[in-house]
Amino acid sequence: MALSFTEIPLNRPATPLLDTIEGPAALRHLDATALERLADELRAYLLYAAGQTGGHFGAGLGVVELTIALHHVFDTPEDRLVWDVGHQTYPHKILTGRREEILRIRRADGIAGFPKRSESPYDTFGVGHSSTSISAALGMALAARMNGSARRAIAVIGDGAMTAGMAFEALNHSAHLDLDLLVVLNDNQMSISRNVGGLSTYFSKLWSSRFYNFVREAGKRVLKAFPSTSTLVRKAEELMKALVAPGIVFEELGFTYIGPIDGHNLPLLVNTLTNLKQVTGPVLLHVATVKGKGFLPAEADPIGYHALAKIEPPGTIPPPAKAKYQDLFGAWLCDMAAAEPRLVGITPAMTEGSGMGEFASRFPQRFHDVAIAEQHAVTLAAGLACEGMKPVVAIYSTFLQRAYDQLIHDVALQQLDVLFAIDRAGLVGEDGPTHAGSFDLSFLRCIPNLVIMAPADENEARRLLCTGFLHPGPAAVRYPRGSGPGVAVEPGLEPLPLGVGRRLRQGNGVAILNFGALLSTALAAAETLDASVADMRFVKPLDTALIDRLAAEHGLLVTLEDNVVAGGAGSAVAEYLATTHNPVALLHLGLPDRFIDHDSRAAQLAAVGLDVAGLVRAIGARAQRLQLATSGDQRVRPNGGRAASSSRP
């Protein structure tokens, strides 16, 4: 019987067996009793580690036994084990030589929260977005056949990830290639939010069906009583399988289907996986698990305990709570829905993460969680817009990348009235580069017909959401993860003028054109530099009149954005000024041309020079080269806003 916990251990638990496991090879010498003891120790240690660092742990608790069994049976890393999403891989990391490193997961210079190829040979494929494991494992199996290798490829995919079309594209191709591929379907009836859709309903019905289990057992008894060559029995078996067998979908796709089996029964898992090593061709093993297994609060509330914040020592005073952008969006969505009956809310499996819980409760007929299906979400919105509805797609920046063709072809090309509420724009901290929204301004800005807005604070976010919703065409509002600067939010639904920014500070020599969430940083730096500051608000259309005024009055324009510099908002300013032949000097500040490793968001911004000190340093150096007056230094005054040397650096 597996151990269960009601609280997160604050002290490191005794794990004498786990402490001897430096890699999966050590698992292969353990007997069944030792493996089950290891599972208890691993679960206790995982809970302790989660309390020390925070992070995803509910999914990991659910695959403790499965992880042990896979590494016990297969010769990893020679056999390629590919995990989907990555939330479930903390036990995998602990068992593959990173037991102590797990205590620094998602921190600066610590290990990543997701599988990462450069981190360990056991992390065979880097993941973060869902539904990629079958495709990647199939590619590895194909390469093994081409190289004449006998190594196996195993994909572990959750039932949530199976709601994405990419997973079924890979299943379909797997059957065509007829490779030795094992797909383990980890069925816990959850992704982050609760799973939705026909596939989820199918899974739920099949492994809870008393009729199925009754027929299955009765069929075994009947088959024992008749010769296996009996045509009647074989026909009856095929008919019964077609009526009640859970694997019929996968078998029709060409897979040998096994299950569902108990994913917390270690001896059963080991025995089943050992037998499946001898089966050729594509195989799907259906494993039923419990998300949060062994931690009773997580079993009762798998959504709330999907991830955990670090447990602070007793007596720690938490900082004052500020409203998160996702909650501000959720409140706006409810208010706008009450005023506009045509509003329809759509999200690809991020109901809670996008702040849509209250909207889903109050307006259930106008709420659609389409599961992990970003492409479908966007085109569904397009279809609604064709019929006069006003769809709002709530989506993370990093996930919108997966629906780029639909955004261009199905929405923008047809000038359809769809609003994209883009959460987690810019750097996102500990989740690292797989989840950072570093590119949306760049990949959105080149799309015709699309209005793009970047609010600087909470109230502006609400006003720009109104602007985008009331605009008769495609529009996008991007805002960061977490809370804003704490600006009071006006309760109304008034839009802002389209394409109009605002000047917030008048200074000398330098003007900072801020796009989005770094406004408070820009203002603080401007105080030191005595620079002007403009809150641009709109990336497309640009406030070109404001740019012209700032260019006429200053010798250096500095664009600032929480997006890659390449092709971003600063590029839009440069392109506009090039058309006017304006020789004003430019400095583009934003994210560099590289992926930013996991750390706190503040530390990430500081590392790339987007904190106050970094802005002062970069702008001051450029202004000095241009001989512009900054920091109140009046020795060199700009002539009509122009530097003494008007050459563009």
XYZ file of C-alpha atoms in Angstrom:
649
model
C 0.000 0.000 0.000
C 1.560 3.304 -1.096
C 2.174 5.953 1.546
C -0.108 8.967 1.627
C 0.603 12.452 2.955
C -1.628 15.279 4.124
C 1.093 17.927 4.431
C 4.242 18.879 2.537
C 7.274 17.670 4.543
C 9.274 20.665 5.788
C 12.255 18.539 6.783
C 14.087 16.250 4.410
C 12.624 12.739 4.788
C 14.779 9.665 5.317
C 15.304 8.020 1.920
C 18.029 5.392 2.394
C 17.185 3.426 -0.737
C 16.656 6.447 -2.966
C 19.982 7.854 -1.772
C 21.749 4.879 -3.385
C 20.162 5.436 -6.799
C 22.605 7.434 -8.918
C 21.020 6.348 -12.176
C 18.499 3.948 -13.708
C 21.024 1.099 -13.898
C 20.713 0.756 -10.110
C 16.964 0.216 -10.463
C 17.434 -2.877 -12.591
C 18.927 -4.829 -9.686
C 16.007 -4.206 -7.315
C 13.290 -6.764 -6.636
C 9.583 -5.981 -6.473
C 9.581 -5.251 -2.739
C 12.497 -2.851 -3.051
C 10.895 -1.094 -6.014
C 7.745 -0.414 -4.011
C 9.813 0.906 -1.095
C 11.643 3.128 -3.581
C 8.300 4.487 -4.808
C 7.348 5.527 -1.262
C 10.697 7.236 -0.714
C 10.580 8.947 -4.101
C 7.099 10.309 -3.444
C 8.126 11.640 -0.010
C 11.258 13.259 -1.425
C 9.345 14.794 -4.347
C 6.907 16.410 -1.923
C 9.760 17.765 0.175
C 11.543 19.141 -2.885
C 8.364 20.821 -4.143
C 7.984 22.599 -0.830
C 11.585 23.846 -1.026
C 11.480 25.125 -4.593
C 7.903 25.364 -5.761
C 6.964 24.175 -9.227
C 4.886 21.464 -10.866
C 4.450 18.375 -8.772
C 0.902 17.015 -9.083
C 1.598 15.297 -12.396
C 4.901 13.928 -11.080
C 3.247 12.360 -8.045
C 0.936 10.525 -10.415
C 3.740 8.873 -12.399
C 6.098 7.773 -9.614
C 5.398 4.068 -10.173
C 5.311 4.434 -13.953
C 8.657 6.248 -13.994
C 10.314 3.584 -11.856
C 8.884 0.786 -13.998
C 9.990 2.365 -17.280
C 13.571 2.887 -16.131
C 13.611 -0.581 -14.519
C 12.480 -2.408 -17.646
C 14.087 -0.396 -20.436
C 17.785 0.259 -20.986
C 17.668 4.042 -20.740
C 19.225 6.185 -22.084
C 20.094 3.739 -24.893
C 16.375 3.106 -25.179
C 14.853 6.514 -25.894
C 12.279 7.638 -23.324
C 10.366 10.742 -24.482
C 8.117 12.571 -22.033
C 5.291 14.838 -23.094
C 4.901 18.394 -21.720
C 7.428 17.920 -18.918
C 5.295 18.639 -15.856
C 5.466 14.934 -15.012
C 9.245 14.554 -15.207
C 10.406 15.503 -11.717
C 10.586 11.807 -10.653
C 12.468 11.082 -13.891
C 15.008 13.784 -13.088
C 15.473 12.511 -9.537
C 16.136 8.949 -10.740
C 18.536 10.004 -13.502
C 21.306 11.530 -11.415
C 19.672 14.814 -10.441
C 18.412 13.971 -6.961
C 20.200 16.868 -5.252
C 19.823 19.225 -8.195
C 16.032 18.949 -7.926
C 16.338 21.208 -4.873
C 17.420 24.026 -7.210
C 14.994 23.350 -10.027
C 13.818 26.413 -11.965
C 16.358 28.663 -10.202
C 19.314 30.516 -11.653
C 22.025 28.009 -12.587
C 19.723 25.170 -11.511
C 18.118 22.467 -13.620
C 15.145 23.241 -15.846
C 11.555 22.497 -14.956
C 11.181 20.526 -18.185
C 13.290 17.920 -20.016
C 16.285 19.588 -21.650
C 18.665 17.767 -23.975
C 21.715 19.729 -22.870
C 21.037 18.865 -19.232
C 21.147 15.073 -19.326
C 21.445 12.198 -21.824
C 18.273 10.834 -20.225
C 16.373 13.906 -21.448
C 16.132 12.670 -25.002
C 13.896 15.472 -26.244
C 13.318 19.008 -24.986
C 9.677 19.718 -24.277
C 7.436 22.344 -22.723
C 4.525 22.464 -25.135
C 2.273 19.445 -25.230
C 1.555 16.641 -27.671
C 5.020 16.366 -29.225
C 6.209 13.097 -27.675
C 4.763 10.613 -30.180
C 6.147 12.521 -33.172
C 9.592 12.795 -31.581
C 9.689 9.164 -30.455
C 8.540 8.058 -33.899
C 11.402 10.011 -35.442
C 13.820 8.277 -33.071
C 12.365 4.861 -33.900
C 12.676 5.605 -37.599
C 16.310 6.645 -37.154
C 17.000 3.442 -35.220
C 15.655 1.352 -38.087
C 17.674 3.341 -40.629
C 20.820 2.811 -38.520
C 20.145 -0.888 -37.945
C 19.833 -0.326 -34.194
C 17.687 -2.442 -31.853
C 17.071 0.376 -29.403
C 13.453 1.000 -28.388
C 11.561 4.304 -28.426
C 8.910 5.014 -25.781
C 6.610 8.038 -25.681
C 4.767 8.906 -22.456
C 1.793 11.143 -23.197
C -1.013 12.316 -20.956
C -4.683 12.139 -21.798
C -4.737 15.947 -21.864
C -2.021 16.006 -24.514
C -3.957 13.422 -26.525
C -6.627 16.064 -27.164
C -4.273 17.822 -29.592
C -4.437 17.014 -33.280
C -0.652 16.648 -33.499
C -0.805 13.529 -31.336
C -3.246 11.867 -33.739
C -1.205 12.914 -36.742
C 1.706 11.051 -35.178
C -0.442 8.014 -34.315
C -1.653 7.846 -37.891
C 1.860 8.001 -39.296
C 3.123 5.447 -36.750
C 0.776 2.816 -38.092
C 1.893 3.581 -41.637
C 5.570 3.077 -40.776
C 4.912 -0.027 -38.630
C 7.895 0.669 -36.369
C 8.587 -0.763 -32.933
C 7.145 2.120 -30.948
C 5.598 2.043 -27.483
C 3.174 4.825 -26.574
C 2.237 4.969 -22.899
C -1.018 6.856 -22.409
C -0.968 8.252 -18.883
C -4.671 8.709 -18.233
C -5.365 10.812 -15.144
C -8.385 12.607 -16.626
C -6.540 15.914 -16.250
C -4.245 18.283 -18.079
C -3.958 21.573 -16.147
C -7.625 22.372 -16.218
C -10.026 19.459 -16.390
C -10.010 17.710 -19.732
C -12.907 18.377 -22.047
C -14.251 16.962 -25.269
C -15.270 13.672 -26.767
C -11.895 11.987 -26.305
C -11.843 12.819 -22.607
C -15.393 11.509 -22.213
C -14.376 8.342 -24.048
C -11.469 7.707 -21.692
C -13.597 8.373 -18.629
C -16.311 5.984 -19.716
C -14.115 3.151 -20.817
C -12.063 2.568 -17.707
C -14.960 3.099 -15.317
C -17.445 0.935 -17.215
C -18.719 -1.987 -15.130
C -20.249 -3.499 -18.234
C -16.913 -3.462 -20.030
C -15.124 -5.123 -17.135
C -17.925 -7.682 -16.708
C -17.858 -8.590 -20.396
C -14.092 -8.716 -20.390
C -13.981 -11.244 -17.546
C -16.894 -13.246 -18.935
C -15.188 -13.369 -22.315
C -12.090 -14.868 -20.733
C -14.135 -17.670 -19.189
C -15.950 -18.387 -22.461
C -12.729 -18.520 -24.455
C -11.267 -21.020 -22.022
C -14.238 -23.315 -22.643
C -13.918 -23.310 -26.436
C -11.031 -24.056 -28.792
C -9.147 -20.953 -29.840
C -9.722 -21.864 -33.487
C -13.485 -21.713 -33.152
C -14.814 -19.366 -35.807
C -17.886 -18.622 -33.711
C -15.825 -17.644 -30.694
C -13.491 -15.500 -32.731
C -16.429 -13.695 -34.364
C -18.083 -13.182 -30.999
C -14.814 -11.813 -29.594
C -14.445 -9.342 -32.451
C -18.057 -8.218 -32.108
C -17.763 -7.734 -28.353
C -14.508 -5.843 -28.787
C -16.160 -3.531 -31.285
C -19.019 -2.904 -28.856
C -17.168 -2.326 -25.603
C -13.382 -2.509 -25.977
C -11.689 0.752 -25.001
C -8.848 0.383 -27.453
C -10.906 0.152 -30.606
C -9.929 3.690 -31.694
C -6.230 2.912 -31.361
C -6.509 -0.549 -32.856
C -8.254 0.911 -35.886
C -5.256 3.233 -36.217
C -3.011 0.160 -36.344
C -1.804 -0.065 -32.739
C -1.768 -3.091 -30.491
C -3.741 -1.806 -27.524
C -3.173 -2.953 -23.927
C -5.147 -1.698 -20.947
C -6.316 0.161 -19.154
C -4.156 -1.032 -16.266
C -3.541 0.398 -12.791
C -0.676 2.869 -13.089
C 0.100 2.636 -9.383
C 0.520 -1.152 -9.318
C 4.278 -1.464 -9.710
C 4.476 -5.259 -10.145
C 1.763 -5.103 -12.797
C 3.524 -2.261 -14.606
C 6.865 -4.058 -14.580
C 5.355 -7.314 -15.789
C 3.337 -5.607 -18.539
C 6.245 -3.523 -19.815
C 8.543 -6.551 -19.774
C 6.081 -8.467 -21.924
C 5.602 -5.521 -24.294
C 9.321 -5.438 -25.018
C 8.751 -8.600 -27.022
C 5.873 -7.165 -29.088
C 6.751 -5.745 -32.480
C 5.091 -2.860 -34.258
C 3.299 0.135 -32.695
C 1.852 -0.573 -29.231
C -0.258 1.638 -26.970
C -0.304 0.919 -23.245
C -3.179 2.651 -21.478
C -2.315 3.409 -17.842
C -4.851 4.826 -15.355
C -3.259 7.085 -12.726
C -4.296 9.676 -10.162
C -2.846 13.175 -10.477
C -1.325 14.107 -7.126
C -1.224 10.465 -5.998
C -0.093 10.112 -2.388
C -0.740 13.734 -1.396
C -4.359 13.783 -0.322
C -5.026 17.516 -0.837
C -3.759 17.220 -4.424
C -5.865 14.127 -5.064
C -8.925 16.086 -3.922
C -8.004 19.260 -5.856
C -5.752 18.374 -8.815
C -6.296 21.771 -10.471
C -5.354 23.796 -7.408
C -2.314 21.612 -6.755
C -1.093 21.390 -10.352
C 1.854 23.484 -9.164
C 3.012 24.747 -5.796
C 4.630 27.937 -4.602
C 7.725 27.645 -2.453
C 6.816 27.171 1.222
C 8.356 30.083 3.109
C 9.742 29.661 6.649
C 7.351 30.420 9.521
C 7.180 34.128 10.306
C 7.902 35.227 6.734
C 5.778 38.262 5.849
C 4.493 37.908 2.278
C 4.493 40.991 0.052
C 1.151 42.754 -0.366
C -1.016 40.954 -2.892
C -1.669 42.748 -6.172
C -4.192 41.795 -8.789
C -2.828 39.559 -11.542
C -3.365 40.449 -15.174
C -5.209 37.162 -15.722
C -7.702 38.119 -13.004
C -8.110 41.602 -14.473
C -8.829 40.004 -17.826
C -11.369 37.646 -16.247
C -13.198 40.536 -14.573
C -13.221 42.524 -17.813
C -14.503 39.512 -19.746
C -17.460 39.108 -17.396
C -18.266 42.823 -17.509
C -18.098 42.969 -21.290
C -20.131 39.778 -21.658
C -22.879 41.271 -19.501
C -22.972 44.287 -21.819
C -22.542 42.401 -25.116
C -24.570 39.200 -25.617
C -22.587 38.288 -28.738
C -19.342 37.835 -26.794
C -18.026 34.257 -26.792
C -14.986 33.232 -24.734
C -12.582 30.570 -26.036
C -9.458 29.059 -24.485
C -7.235 26.079 -25.369
C -7.138 24.264 -22.001
C -6.197 27.290 -19.883
C -9.450 28.152 -18.125
C -7.924 28.871 -14.721
C -4.587 30.114 -16.028
C -6.306 32.700 -18.208
C -8.654 33.859 -15.449
C -11.824 32.553 -17.110
C -13.258 30.553 -14.215
C -15.926 33.078 -13.254
C -16.875 33.682 -16.881
C -17.275 29.934 -17.423
C -19.552 29.768 -14.393
C -21.658 32.826 -15.220
C -21.888 32.349 -18.994
C -21.558 28.598 -19.584
C -23.304 28.721 -22.963
C -20.812 31.285 -24.200
C -17.668 29.623 -22.872
C -15.653 27.036 -24.797
C -12.543 25.279 -23.507
C -11.455 23.404 -26.628
C -8.675 21.388 -24.896
C -5.070 21.508 -26.106
C -6.027 22.509 -29.622
C -4.760 26.005 -30.349
C -5.289 25.774 -34.096
C -8.887 24.725 -33.610
C -9.439 27.496 -31.048
C -8.462 30.200 -33.529
C -10.453 28.847 -36.457
C -13.457 28.189 -34.207
C -13.324 31.888 -33.339
C -13.127 32.723 -37.033
C -16.243 30.691 -37.756
C -18.122 32.406 -34.934
C -17.055 35.806 -36.239
C -18.378 34.919 -39.699
C -21.836 34.650 -38.150
C -21.738 37.936 -36.261
C -20.479 36.722 -32.898
C -17.711 38.571 -31.020
C -15.188 35.879 -29.999
C -12.420 36.517 -27.489
C -9.570 33.989 -27.584
C -7.650 33.862 -24.291
C -4.294 32.280 -24.993
C -0.715 32.365 -23.742
C 1.785 34.050 -26.049
C 3.920 30.909 -26.298
C 0.892 28.812 -27.281
C -0.356 31.267 -29.899
C 2.773 30.349 -31.861
C 1.143 26.975 -32.511
C -1.775 28.553 -34.374
C 0.120 30.983 -36.571
C -1.289 29.800 -39.887
C -4.839 29.990 -38.563
C -4.182 33.486 -37.229
C -3.001 34.652 -40.644
C -5.162 32.640 -43.014
C -8.417 32.156 -41.129
C -8.675 35.430 -39.185
C -6.508 38.256 -40.510
C -6.846 37.508 -44.223
C -10.623 37.579 -43.880
C -10.552 40.617 -41.565
C -12.693 38.793 -39.032
C -13.709 40.375 -35.752
C -11.678 38.321 -33.251
C -9.926 39.634 -30.139
C -6.826 37.805 -28.891
C -6.120 38.294 -25.188
C -2.461 37.245 -25.064
C -1.302 36.357 -21.560
C 2.279 35.584 -20.422
C 3.780 38.012 -22.953
C 7.485 38.645 -22.511
C 9.695 36.801 -20.060
C 7.881 34.492 -17.643
C 10.537 33.655 -15.069
C 11.055 30.167 -13.723
C 9.248 28.324 -16.525
C 12.035 29.388 -18.855
C 12.306 29.691 -22.640
C 9.683 27.076 -23.530
C 6.990 29.251 -21.977
C 8.377 32.749 -22.558
C 6.300 35.038 -24.748
C 9.362 36.593 -26.360
C 8.246 36.718 -29.977
C 4.607 37.763 -30.276
C 5.174 41.405 -31.244
C 7.536 40.255 -33.983
C 5.350 37.529 -35.441
C 2.153 39.557 -35.103
C 3.458 42.845 -36.463
C 3.986 41.528 -39.989
C 0.347 40.381 -40.336
C -1.917 42.785 -42.262
C -5.265 43.953 -40.808
C -4.210 43.241 -37.205
C -4.301 45.850 -34.428
C -1.609 45.168 -31.779
C -1.679 46.721 -28.313
C 0.741 46.563 -25.371
C -0.659 48.025 -22.140
C 1.714 49.415 -19.543
C -0.444 48.852 -16.464
C -3.644 47.290 -15.163
C -6.026 50.094 -16.056
C -4.572 50.470 -19.510
C -4.986 46.726 -20.036
C -8.707 46.997 -19.346
C -9.101 50.034 -21.600
C -7.176 48.413 -24.439
C -9.183 45.198 -24.130
C -12.245 47.381 -24.675
C -10.523 49.042 -27.635
C -9.705 45.714 -29.235
C -13.132 44.246 -28.601
C -14.961 47.238 -30.084
C -12.631 47.469 -33.068
C -14.375 45.890 -36.112
C -11.585 43.520 -37.075
C -8.812 41.341 -35.673
C -7.013 42.766 -32.658
C -4.540 41.572 -30.036
C -3.748 42.791 -26.524
C -0.594 41.334 -24.951
C 0.135 41.525 -21.230
C 2.685 39.892 -18.908
C 2.500 37.101 -16.385
C 1.665 38.009 -12.821
C 0.750 41.404 -11.429
C 1.263 44.925 -12.691
C 2.553 48.081 -10.989
C -0.605 48.467 -8.903
C -2.495 51.130 -10.846
C -6.155 51.490 -9.850
C -8.556 50.037 -12.413
C -11.495 52.114 -13.611
C -14.688 50.044 -13.719
C -16.053 51.250 -17.061
C -15.840 49.799 -20.554
C -14.509 52.855 -22.360
C -11.996 52.269 -25.178
C -8.884 54.309 -25.833
C -8.437 56.178 -29.138
C -7.034 53.789 -31.719
C -3.334 54.265 -32.410
C -2.788 57.090 -29.912
C -0.020 57.057 -27.308
C 0.718 59.528 -24.516
C 3.711 61.523 -23.352
C 4.308 61.043 -19.627
C 7.546 62.902 -18.981
C 9.366 65.779 -20.661
C 13.147 65.659 -20.569
C 16.208 66.656 -22.569
C 18.073 65.019 -25.405
C 16.647 61.498 -25.073
C 13.104 60.185 -25.465
C 12.167 56.656 -24.372
C 9.322 55.139 -26.394
C 7.944 52.397 -24.172
C 5.832 49.546 -25.517
C 4.155 47.571 -22.743
C 4.964 46.391 -19.252
C 8.365 48.068 -18.716
C 6.939 51.576 -18.325
C 7.744 51.923 -14.628
C 11.343 50.895 -15.395
C 11.505 53.486 -18.179
C 10.195 56.233 -15.897
C 12.685 55.382 -13.163
C 15.582 55.413 -15.631
C 14.317 58.675 -17.120
C 14.530 60.368 -13.733
C 18.241 59.620 -13.629
C 18.809 60.538 -17.276
C 16.378 63.479 -17.431
C 14.838 61.808 -20.472
C 11.382 62.144 -21.958
C 9.075 59.136 -21.777
C 6.170 58.157 -24.034
C 3.767 55.311 -23.366
C 3.113 54.189 -26.937
C 0.303 51.685 -26.184
C -0.069 50.678 -29.838
C 2.475 48.707 -31.831
C 0.143 48.693 -34.820
C -1.008 51.236 -35.815
C 1.854 53.342 -34.500
C 1.239 56.836 -33.207
C 3.370 58.364 -35.948
C 2.409 61.925 -34.997
C 3.829 61.369 -31.516
C 6.981 59.798 -32.999
C 7.440 62.803 -35.283
C 7.159 65.232 -32.370
C 9.594 63.257 -30.233
C 12.078 62.963 -33.110
C 11.934 66.709 -33.716
C 12.606 67.502 -30.057
C 15.275 64.929 -29.187
C 18.593 63.708 -30.508
C 18.041 60.061 -29.529
C 14.918 57.921 -29.544
C 15.095 54.771 -27.423
C 12.519 52.044 -28.029
C 11.832 49.697 -25.124
C 9.921 46.399 -25.227
C 9.669 43.047 -23.447
C 10.005 41.252 -26.789
C 12.922 40.326 -29.012
C 14.472 43.335 -30.701
C 14.448 41.518 -34.046
C 11.282 42.554 -35.845
C 9.644 43.988 -32.734
C 8.101 47.329 -31.857
C 11.427 49.128 -32.189
C 11.742 47.820 -35.717
C 8.347 49.323 -36.484
C 9.573 52.741 -35.325
C 12.760 52.423 -37.379
C 10.820 51.398 -40.476
C 8.516 54.371 -40.130
C 11.366 56.857 -39.634
C 13.153 55.409 -42.662
C 10.153 56.302 -44.830
C 10.338 59.910 -43.605
C 14.140 60.123 -44.085
C 14.451 61.326 -40.495
C 18.100 61.141 -39.353
C 17.356 60.958 -35.615
C 19.527 58.436 -33.785
C 17.864 55.244 -32.538
C 18.598 52.746 -29.789
C 16.511 49.560 -29.591
C 16.286 47.921 -26.171
C 14.538 44.579 -25.787
C 15.313 40.894 -25.583
C 18.513 39.729 -27.300
C 18.779 37.190 -30.104
C 19.002 34.182 -27.802
C 16.783 32.133 -25.513
C 16.735 33.300 -21.890
C 17.221 30.576 -19.288
C 14.913 30.125 -16.319
C 15.225 32.459 -13.335
C 12.947 34.959 -11.636
C 11.482 37.472 -14.091
C 13.301 40.323 -12.331
C 16.617 38.494 -12.616
C 15.983 37.664 -16.267
C 15.277 41.312 -17.092
C 18.381 42.440 -15.216
C 20.512 39.861 -17.035
C 19.553 41.331 -20.425
C 19.838 44.956 -19.315
C 16.123 45.697 -19.026
C 16.181 46.836 -15.411
C 16.685 50.462 -14.337
C 20.469 50.142 -14.034
C 20.683 48.469 -17.436
C 18.636 51.181 -19.123
C 20.646 53.980 -17.543
C 23.891 52.299 -18.579
C 22.875 51.617 -22.192
C 21.115 54.934 -22.833
C 23.786 56.963 -21.059
C 26.547 55.368 -23.115
C 24.774 56.069 -26.400
C 23.864 59.617 -25.399
C 27.453 60.288 -24.410
C 28.682 59.168 -27.813
C 26.126 61.508 -29.393
C 27.170 64.325 -27.033
C 23.637 64.685 -25.710
C 22.959 66.250 -22.314
C 21.661 63.785 -19.732
C 21.346 63.656 -15.952
C 20.914 67.429 -15.822
C 24.307 68.038 -17.477
C 23.827 71.296 -19.389
C 27.330 71.515 -20.874
C 26.087 70.266 -24.250
C 22.595 71.311 -25.189
C 20.855 69.654 -28.146
C 20.302 72.129 -30.962
C 16.591 71.954 -31.591
C 16.677 68.486 -30.129
C 19.489 67.438 -32.494
C 22.873 66.235 -31.377
C 25.910 68.287 -32.274
C 26.719 65.478 -34.671
C 23.599 64.303 -36.460
C 25.205 61.186 -37.893
C 23.189 58.082 -37.180
C 25.207 55.418 -35.273
